[in-house]
Amino acid sequence: MQPHFLPWHTEVARDWLGNKDRFAHAWLIHGLAGIGKREFAFAAAASLLCEAPLQGLACGQCPACGWIARGNHPDLKRIRPEAVAAEEGAELGAEEEGSASDEAIVEAGGSSKRAPSKDIRVEQIRSLEPWFNNATHRGGWRVALIYPAEALTTISGNTLLKVLEEPPPSTIFLLVADAPDRLLPTLLSRCRRLPLSTPSLDIAQQWLEGKGVKKANEWLAAAGGAPLLAQHQSESEQSPCPDWIIELLASLEQGRTPDLSNLADKLAKSSPKVWLDACQRLAIDLNLSAHGLACRYYPGQHKQLSAIGKHGGTLQFAQLTTWLDEQKRVAGHPLNAKLFAQAVMQRLSQACQIKLSGSK
């Protein structure tokens, strides 16, 4: 499939790619998760490798664009964690060997019994050296896509830093990140930044409706305004507000202690990152409700959130938000999934119940 820029990023791409003669050798593409940064990077790589670009963008007709569409352009490499490679393979089918690290593909394909790594390992960066030492296939650029850049370990990040300090000729590195502050400062200093903005609500909602998403405004709110995340959630979830949040709010609104064990059982079956993100959004909405403000993420639950938050408790909700941020830092480590989920649900429930008891 030929990569393309999403509507809200097309003009940015044209301006950015308009002066390739003075193009930096390393770019950090960053912005809110779910707005299409990875799609932007793929389309940018296609445009840089295109042999007959139109207004700076890939023509989709030349031999290079054909190779990109088939996933076998020799001057394009993708470096990403094995876990991400496995996810992309599951979603997209057979992957192109020329656009990913060979090691990631082999191990993600099932030859190893261990769980796919969630890190970009130093071997993957070192494996690029023979590629750097060869001339480009068509005499133009070569492009290395690295995503998510936060998955670089200290060792692999420092190895990449050494490469960027003396960049190979005719090579452009495109790093994609949700949170640039999690990267090594020295690595950041070697990259030019390209921040991508979140589309306006009107544009994002129109795009989602064009994709056949019902209740696009609610899905978009639940995704924090990120249209691709909203589309993904609409395809994998029953409603914009997760069922477990609806169950939790129903208990809290009635002044009852939620069934924490049952909630933990449900959450333990999914990725901690996913439900912790939802917890953070819920905590923000509770804090907004405690201040008498409209909900940002779950407007469909406005009545329940207002009932829980109308008596105050802003300190507890602020502390809960900070605590949830801390939990996200350890969520990727080996944990007892159910105990971890139950601890989070208990803290969330207590924040609301302390507020309720303090209002009596």
Tab-separated table of C-alpha atoms in Angstrom:
chain	number	residue	atom	x	y	z
A	1	MET	CA	0.000	0.000	0.000
A	2	GLN	CA	1.305	3.443	-0.930
A	3	PRO	CA	1.823	5.600	2.198
A	4	HIS	CA	0.078	8.958	2.226
A	5	PHE	CA	-0.142	11.996	4.464
A	6	LEU	CA	-3.323	12.476	6.438
A	7	PRO	CA	-5.390	15.547	5.462
A	8	TRP	CA	-4.381	17.609	8.503
A	9	HIS	CA	-0.659	17.019	7.884
A	10	THR	CA	-0.421	17.451	4.111
A	11	GLU	CA	0.416	21.170	4.074
A	12	VAL	CA	2.955	20.735	6.864
A	13	ALA	CA	4.580	17.983	4.825
A	14	ARG	CA	4.746	20.113	1.677
A	15	ASP	CA	6.388	22.982	3.539
A	16	TRP	CA	8.791	20.656	5.327
A	17	LEU	CA	9.827	18.717	2.236
A	18	GLY	CA	10.017	21.799	0.052
A	19	ASN	CA	13.736	22.361	0.556
A	20	LYS	CA	15.464	18.987	0.451
A	21	ASP	CA	18.802	20.561	-0.483
A	22	ARG	CA	19.178	21.840	3.100
A	23	PHE	CA	17.484	18.890	4.774
A	24	ALA	CA	18.742	17.799	8.201
A	25	HIS	CA	20.136	14.269	8.498
A	26	ALA	CA	18.048	13.434	11.590
A	27	TRP	CA	14.501	14.486	12.465
A	28	LEU	CA	12.407	13.841	15.536
A	29	ILE	CA	8.719	13.730	14.590
A	30	HIS	CA	6.649	14.142	17.737
A	31	GLY	CA	3.168	15.000	18.946
A	32	LEU	CA	0.102	13.565	20.659
A	33	ALA	CA	-0.327	9.811	20.411
A	34	GLY	CA	-2.896	8.779	17.807
A	35	ILE	CA	-2.684	11.762	15.440
A	36	GLY	CA	-0.829	9.917	12.655
A	37	LYS	CA	2.876	10.498	13.323
A	38	ARG	CA	3.872	7.046	12.123
A	39	GLU	CA	1.799	7.484	8.963
A	40	PHE	CA	3.515	10.847	8.467
A	41	ALA	CA	6.964	9.247	8.787
A	42	PHE	CA	6.126	6.498	6.269
A	43	ALA	CA	4.752	9.014	3.791
A	44	ALA	CA	7.798	11.236	4.354
A	45	ALA	CA	10.116	8.310	3.602
A	46	ALA	CA	8.183	7.596	0.407
A	47	SER	CA	8.447	11.258	-0.610
A	48	LEU	CA	12.185	11.387	0.078
A	49	LEU	CA	12.774	8.250	-1.982
A	50	CYS	CA	10.392	9.179	-4.801
A	51	GLU	CA	12.111	9.814	-8.147
A	52	ALA	CA	9.477	12.211	-9.509
A	53	PRO	CA	7.898	14.000	-6.526
A	54	LEU	CA	4.902	16.275	-7.042
A	55	GLN	CA	5.121	19.439	-4.934
A	56	GLY	CA	7.550	17.592	-2.707
A	57	LEU	CA	5.278	14.578	-2.149
A	58	ALA	CA	5.576	11.051	-3.526
A	59	CYS	CA	4.124	10.657	-7.016
A	60	GLY	CA	2.936	7.087	-6.456
A	61	GLN	CA	3.898	6.135	-10.029
A	62	CYS	CA	7.686	5.862	-10.266
A	63	PRO	CA	9.660	2.635	-9.657
A	64	ALA	CA	10.666	3.812	-6.168
A	65	CYS	CA	7.024	4.374	-5.210
A	66	GLY	CA	6.202	0.932	-6.550
A	67	TRP	CA	8.834	-0.631	-4.315
A	68	ILE	CA	7.539	1.344	-1.351
A	69	ALA	CA	3.987	0.139	-2.022
A	70	ARG	CA	5.182	-3.475	-2.212
A	71	GLY	CA	7.356	-3.022	0.875
A	72	ASN	CA	10.693	-3.919	-0.664
A	73	HIS	CA	12.570	-0.668	-1.285
A	74	PRO	CA	16.257	-1.400	-0.597
A	75	ASP	CA	16.932	2.152	0.630
A	76	LEU	CA	14.321	2.057	3.389
A	77	LYS	CA	14.803	0.397	6.769
A	78	ARG	CA	12.465	0.268	9.744
A	79	ILE	CA	13.812	-0.214	13.252
A	80	ARG	CA	11.189	-0.970	15.867
A	81	PRO	CA	10.732	-3.354	18.793
A	82	GLU	CA	9.957	-6.973	18.042
A	83	ALA	CA	6.611	-6.534	19.790
A	84	VAL	CA	5.688	-3.699	17.426
A	85	ALA	CA	6.845	-5.729	14.421
A	86	ALA	CA	4.647	-8.605	15.571
A	87	GLU	CA	1.655	-6.293	15.993
A	88	GLU	CA	2.129	-4.807	12.554
A	89	GLY	CA	2.502	-8.244	11.031
A	90	ALA	CA	-0.717	-9.397	12.692
A	91	GLU	CA	-2.600	-6.361	11.395
A	92	LEU	CA	-1.041	-5.957	7.975
A	93	GLY	CA	-0.067	-9.460	6.933
A	94	ALA	CA	3.330	-10.354	5.498
A	95	GLU	CA	5.844	-7.602	6.132
A	96	GLU	CA	8.458	-6.332	3.783
A	97	GLU	CA	11.895	-7.603	4.698
A	98	GLY	CA	13.608	-4.605	3.139
A	99	SER	CA	11.889	-2.091	5.383
A	100	ALA	CA	12.467	-3.607	8.787
A	101	SER	CA	15.349	-4.950	10.768
A	102	ASP	CA	15.891	-8.551	9.719
A	103	GLU	CA	16.430	-9.602	13.313
A	104	ALA	CA	13.094	-8.177	14.429
A	105	ILE	CA	11.224	-9.955	11.664
A	106	VAL	CA	12.821	-13.332	12.245
A	107	GLU	CA	12.209	-13.345	15.970
A	108	ALA	CA	8.744	-11.755	15.706
A	109	GLY	CA	7.878	-14.450	13.176
A	110	GLY	CA	7.961	-17.126	15.825
A	111	SER	CA	11.386	-18.771	15.638
A	112	SER	CA	12.079	-17.724	19.225
A	113	LYS	CA	9.981	-18.961	22.120
A	114	ARG	CA	10.631	-15.912	24.281
A	115	ALA	CA	8.207	-13.008	24.319
A	116	PRO	CA	8.958	-10.353	21.678
A	117	SER	CA	11.056	-7.530	23.065
A	118	LYS	CA	9.406	-4.181	23.712
A	119	ASP	CA	12.736	-2.387	23.357
A	120	ILE	CA	14.806	-1.351	20.379
A	121	ARG	CA	17.949	-3.336	21.112
A	122	VAL	CA	21.517	-2.353	20.372
A	123	GLU	CA	21.898	-5.224	17.892
A	124	GLN	CA	19.212	-3.657	15.728
A	125	ILE	CA	21.135	-0.377	15.477
A	126	ARG	CA	24.427	-2.154	14.833
A	127	SER	CA	22.809	-4.256	12.102
A	128	LEU	CA	22.480	-1.104	9.993
A	129	GLU	CA	26.243	-0.695	9.535
A	130	PRO	CA	26.532	-2.841	6.353
A	131	TRP	CA	23.590	-0.913	4.903
A	132	PHE	CA	25.359	2.400	5.575
A	133	ASN	CA	28.539	1.158	3.905
A	134	ASN	CA	26.834	0.355	0.597
A	135	ALA	CA	25.917	2.935	-2.001
A	136	THR	CA	22.240	3.779	-2.278
A	137	HIS	CA	20.383	1.649	-4.801
A	138	ARG	CA	19.183	4.520	-7.018
A	139	GLY	CA	21.806	7.144	-6.208
A	140	GLY	CA	19.474	9.168	-3.987
A	141	TRP	CA	18.619	9.103	-0.308
A	142	ARG	CA	18.377	6.202	2.091
A	143	VAL	CA	15.918	6.521	4.972
A	144	ALA	CA	15.908	4.855	8.388
A	145	LEU	CA	12.626	4.958	10.307
A	146	ILE	CA	12.961	4.445	14.062
A	147	TYR	CA	9.789	4.123	16.128
A	148	PRO	CA	8.746	4.507	18.794
A	149	ALA	CA	11.956	6.315	19.720
A	150	GLU	CA	11.080	5.949	23.411
A	151	ALA	CA	11.778	2.229	23.004
A	152	LEU	CA	15.491	2.928	22.554
A	153	THR	CA	17.393	1.664	25.588
A	154	THR	CA	20.290	3.625	27.060
A	155	ILE	CA	22.734	1.380	25.205
A	156	SER	CA	20.929	1.407	21.857
A	157	GLY	CA	20.300	5.142	22.205
A	158	ASN	CA	23.992	5.843	22.763
A	159	THR	CA	24.886	3.599	19.828
A	160	LEU	CA	22.516	5.580	17.612
A	161	LEU	CA	24.007	8.798	18.993
A	162	LYS	CA	27.458	7.774	17.762
A	163	VAL	CA	25.990	7.189	14.304
A	164	LEU	CA	24.307	10.590	14.272
A	165	GLU	CA	27.497	12.325	15.393
A	166	GLU	CA	29.155	11.157	12.161
A	167	PRO	CA	26.135	10.496	9.923
A	168	PRO	CA	26.511	8.212	6.917
A	169	PRO	CA	26.292	9.993	3.561
A	170	SER	CA	22.920	10.348	1.830
A	171	THR	CA	21.125	8.994	4.903
A	172	ILE	CA	18.153	10.522	6.705
A	173	PHE	CA	16.937	9.294	10.071
A	174	LEU	CA	13.291	9.797	10.990
A	175	LEU	CA	12.573	9.158	14.668
A	176	VAL	CA	8.959	9.083	15.854
A	177	ALA	CA	8.022	9.761	19.479
A	178	ASP	CA	4.995	10.564	21.615
A	179	ALA	CA	7.132	11.820	24.507
A	180	PRO	CA	10.477	13.393	23.466
A	181	ASP	CA	11.322	14.089	27.122
A	182	ARG	CA	11.872	10.349	27.585
A	183	LEU	CA	14.755	10.324	25.089
A	184	LEU	CA	18.407	10.864	25.946
A	185	PRO	CA	19.141	14.625	25.951
A	186	THR	CA	22.284	14.028	23.895
A	187	LEU	CA	20.216	12.178	21.302
A	188	LEU	CA	17.696	15.011	21.193
A	189	SER	CA	20.514	17.468	20.565
A	190	ARG	CA	21.430	15.629	17.362
A	191	CYS	CA	17.918	15.812	15.871
A	192	ARG	CA	15.916	18.616	14.348
A	193	ARG	CA	12.418	18.639	15.785
A	194	LEU	CA	9.256	18.472	13.719
A	195	PRO	CA	6.205	18.827	15.994
A	196	LEU	CA	2.917	17.673	14.492
A	197	SER	CA	-0.278	19.299	15.669
A	198	THR	CA	-3.574	17.695	16.591
A	199	PRO	CA	-6.278	18.403	13.978
A	200	SER	CA	-9.182	20.658	14.844
A	201	LEU	CA	-12.262	18.937	16.235
A	202	ASP	CA	-14.253	19.694	13.089
A	203	ILE	CA	-11.656	18.207	10.751
A	204	ALA	CA	-11.080	15.164	12.962
A	205	GLN	CA	-14.797	14.514	13.390
A	206	GLN	CA	-15.423	14.860	9.661
A	207	TRP	CA	-12.596	12.392	8.944
A	208	LEU	CA	-13.964	9.876	11.449
A	209	GLU	CA	-17.477	10.157	10.043
A	210	GLY	CA	-15.997	9.562	6.588
A	211	LYS	CA	-14.585	6.316	7.981
A	212	GLY	CA	-18.076	5.292	9.085
A	213	VAL	CA	-17.539	5.883	12.815
A	214	LYS	CA	-20.813	6.445	14.692
A	215	LYS	CA	-20.856	8.912	17.611
A	216	ALA	CA	-17.624	10.328	16.227
A	217	ASN	CA	-17.676	13.248	18.663
A	218	GLU	CA	-17.775	10.941	21.706
A	219	TRP	CA	-15.064	8.632	20.379
A	220	LEU	CA	-12.928	11.657	19.590
A	221	ALA	CA	-13.408	13.052	23.088
A	222	ALA	CA	-12.458	9.708	24.660
A	223	ALA	CA	-9.278	9.692	22.555
A	224	GLY	CA	-8.308	13.201	23.614
A	225	GLY	CA	-8.852	14.589	20.113
A	226	ALA	CA	-6.591	12.035	18.384
A	227	PRO	CA	-8.525	10.738	15.337
A	228	LEU	CA	-6.532	7.569	14.627
A	229	LEU	CA	-6.742	6.514	18.242
A	230	ALA	CA	-10.478	7.247	18.178
A	231	GLN	CA	-10.888	5.102	15.055
A	232	HIS	CA	-8.941	2.236	16.631
A	233	GLN	CA	-10.979	2.386	19.829
A	234	SER	CA	-14.259	2.485	17.900
A	235	GLU	CA	-13.245	-0.751	16.169
A	236	SER	CA	-12.150	-2.554	19.335
A	237	GLU	CA	-14.471	-1.197	22.049
A	238	GLN	CA	-18.241	-1.357	22.546
A	239	SER	CA	-18.685	2.279	23.567
A	240	PRO	CA	-16.577	5.454	23.865
A	241	CYS	CA	-16.550	5.039	27.636
A	242	PRO	CA	-15.107	1.632	28.654
A	243	ASP	CA	-17.567	-0.742	30.309
A	244	TRP	CA	-15.466	-0.974	33.447
A	245	ILE	CA	-15.623	2.809	33.910
A	246	ILE	CA	-19.414	2.718	33.514
A	247	GLU	CA	-19.566	-0.035	36.147
A	248	LEU	CA	-17.225	1.865	38.473
A	249	LEU	CA	-19.138	5.139	38.168
A	250	ALA	CA	-22.475	3.420	38.752
A	251	SER	CA	-21.229	2.101	42.102
A	252	LEU	CA	-19.597	5.366	43.156
A	253	GLU	CA	-22.646	7.443	42.205
A	254	GLN	CA	-24.774	5.278	44.507
A	255	GLY	CA	-22.226	5.516	47.321
A	256	ARG	CA	-21.355	1.818	47.103
A	257	THR	CA	-17.871	0.296	47.184
A	258	PRO	CA	-17.146	-1.104	43.713
A	259	ASP	CA	-16.402	-4.793	43.226
A	260	LEU	CA	-12.649	-4.284	42.932
A	261	SER	CA	-11.866	-7.938	42.286
A	262	ASN	CA	-14.291	-8.123	39.371
A	263	LEU	CA	-12.934	-4.876	37.900
A	264	ALA	CA	-9.372	-6.137	38.278
A	265	ASP	CA	-10.249	-9.375	36.474
A	266	LYS	CA	-11.508	-7.382	33.498
A	267	LEU	CA	-8.530	-5.021	33.374
A	268	ALA	CA	-5.932	-7.767	33.786
A	269	LYS	CA	-6.921	-9.102	30.355
A	270	SER	CA	-5.810	-5.938	28.563
A	271	SER	CA	-2.644	-3.853	28.369
A	272	PRO	CA	-1.961	-1.742	31.497
A	273	LYS	CA	-1.034	1.181	29.260
A	274	VAL	CA	-4.513	1.185	27.706
A	275	TRP	CA	-6.544	1.118	30.905
A	276	LEU	CA	-4.124	3.403	32.766
A	277	ASP	CA	-4.644	5.980	30.018
A	278	ALA	CA	-8.388	5.636	30.595
A	279	CYS	CA	-7.855	6.009	34.366
A	280	GLN	CA	-5.934	9.234	33.799
A	281	ARG	CA	-8.687	10.599	31.583
A	282	LEU	CA	-11.274	9.631	34.193
A	283	ALA	CA	-9.271	11.373	36.935
A	284	ILE	CA	-9.098	14.544	34.828
A	285	ASP	CA	-12.861	14.457	34.211
A	286	LEU	CA	-13.503	13.944	37.938
A	287	ASN	CA	-11.301	16.932	38.713
A	288	LEU	CA	-13.094	19.056	36.122
A	289	SER	CA	-16.462	18.006	37.562
A	290	ALA	CA	-15.277	18.867	41.064
A	291	HIS	CA	-14.632	22.397	39.763
A	292	GLY	CA	-18.050	22.545	38.102
A	293	LEU	CA	-16.579	22.316	34.605
A	294	ALA	CA	-17.642	20.211	31.630
A	295	CYS	CA	-16.066	16.796	31.143
A	296	ARG	CA	-13.373	16.560	28.508
A	297	TYR	CA	-13.065	12.848	27.782
A	298	TYR	CA	-16.333	11.166	28.747
A	299	PRO	CA	-19.147	13.658	28.078
A	300	GLY	CA	-21.652	10.789	27.876
A	301	GLN	CA	-21.073	10.197	31.612
A	302	HIS	CA	-21.447	13.857	32.534
A	303	LYS	CA	-24.365	13.269	34.892
A	304	GLN	CA	-22.580	10.570	36.894
A	305	LEU	CA	-19.294	12.458	37.000
A	306	SER	CA	-21.045	15.610	38.156
A	307	ALA	CA	-22.813	13.702	40.928
A	308	ILE	CA	-19.521	12.273	42.150
A	309	GLY	CA	-17.500	15.442	41.775
A	310	LYS	CA	-19.958	18.200	42.773
A	311	HIS	CA	-19.022	18.177	46.467
A	312	GLY	CA	-15.373	19.009	45.915
A	313	GLY	CA	-12.457	16.674	46.595
A	314	THR	CA	-10.181	18.498	44.139
A	315	LEU	CA	-7.069	17.744	46.235
A	316	GLN	CA	-7.760	14.000	46.166
A	317	PHE	CA	-8.316	14.029	42.413
A	318	ALA	CA	-5.139	16.045	41.809
A	319	GLN	CA	-3.161	13.613	43.962
A	320	LEU	CA	-4.758	10.706	42.099
A	321	THR	CA	-3.615	12.146	38.765
A	322	THR	CA	-0.042	12.440	40.024
A	323	TRP	CA	-0.139	8.912	41.432
A	324	LEU	CA	-1.420	7.492	38.137
A	325	ASP	CA	1.477	9.159	36.305
A	326	GLU	CA	3.844	7.302	38.617
A	327	GLN	CA	2.110	3.991	37.930
A	328	LYS	CA	2.575	4.395	34.183
A	329	ARG	CA	6.331	4.390	34.700
A	330	VAL	CA	6.226	0.868	36.152
A	331	ALA	CA	3.374	-0.540	34.064
A	332	GLY	CA	5.787	-2.015	31.502
A	333	HIS	CA	7.660	-4.072	34.075
A	334	PRO	CA	6.709	-7.678	34.932
A	335	LEU	CA	3.867	-7.443	37.425
A	336	ASN	CA	0.989	-9.497	38.727
A	337	ALA	CA	-1.569	-8.021	36.342
A	338	LYS	CA	-4.597	-8.548	38.577
A	339	LEU	CA	-2.965	-7.261	41.770
A	340	PHE	CA	-1.685	-4.208	39.923
A	341	ALA	CA	-5.142	-3.477	38.460
A	342	GLN	CA	-6.800	-4.007	41.828
A	343	ALA	CA	-4.374	-1.599	43.519
A	344	VAL	CA	-5.145	1.077	40.928
A	345	MET	CA	-8.905	0.548	41.207
A	346	GLN	CA	-8.697	0.726	44.979
A	347	ARG	CA	-6.781	4.015	44.884
A	348	LEU	CA	-9.224	5.472	42.357
A	349	SER	CA	-12.230	4.327	44.392
A	350	GLN	CA	-10.753	5.675	47.623
A	351	ALA	CA	-10.181	9.098	46.084
A	352	CYS	CA	-13.882	9.293	45.248
A	353	GLN	CA	-15.062	7.802	48.542
A	354	ILE	CA	-12.873	10.127	50.624
A	355	LYS	CA	-14.497	12.987	48.807
A	356	LEU	CA	-17.984	11.608	49.433
A	357	SER	CA	-17.367	10.983	53.127
A	358	GLY	CA	-15.807	14.393	53.512
A	359	SER	CA	-18.859	16.052	52.038
A	360	LYS	CA	-21.257	14.650	54.590
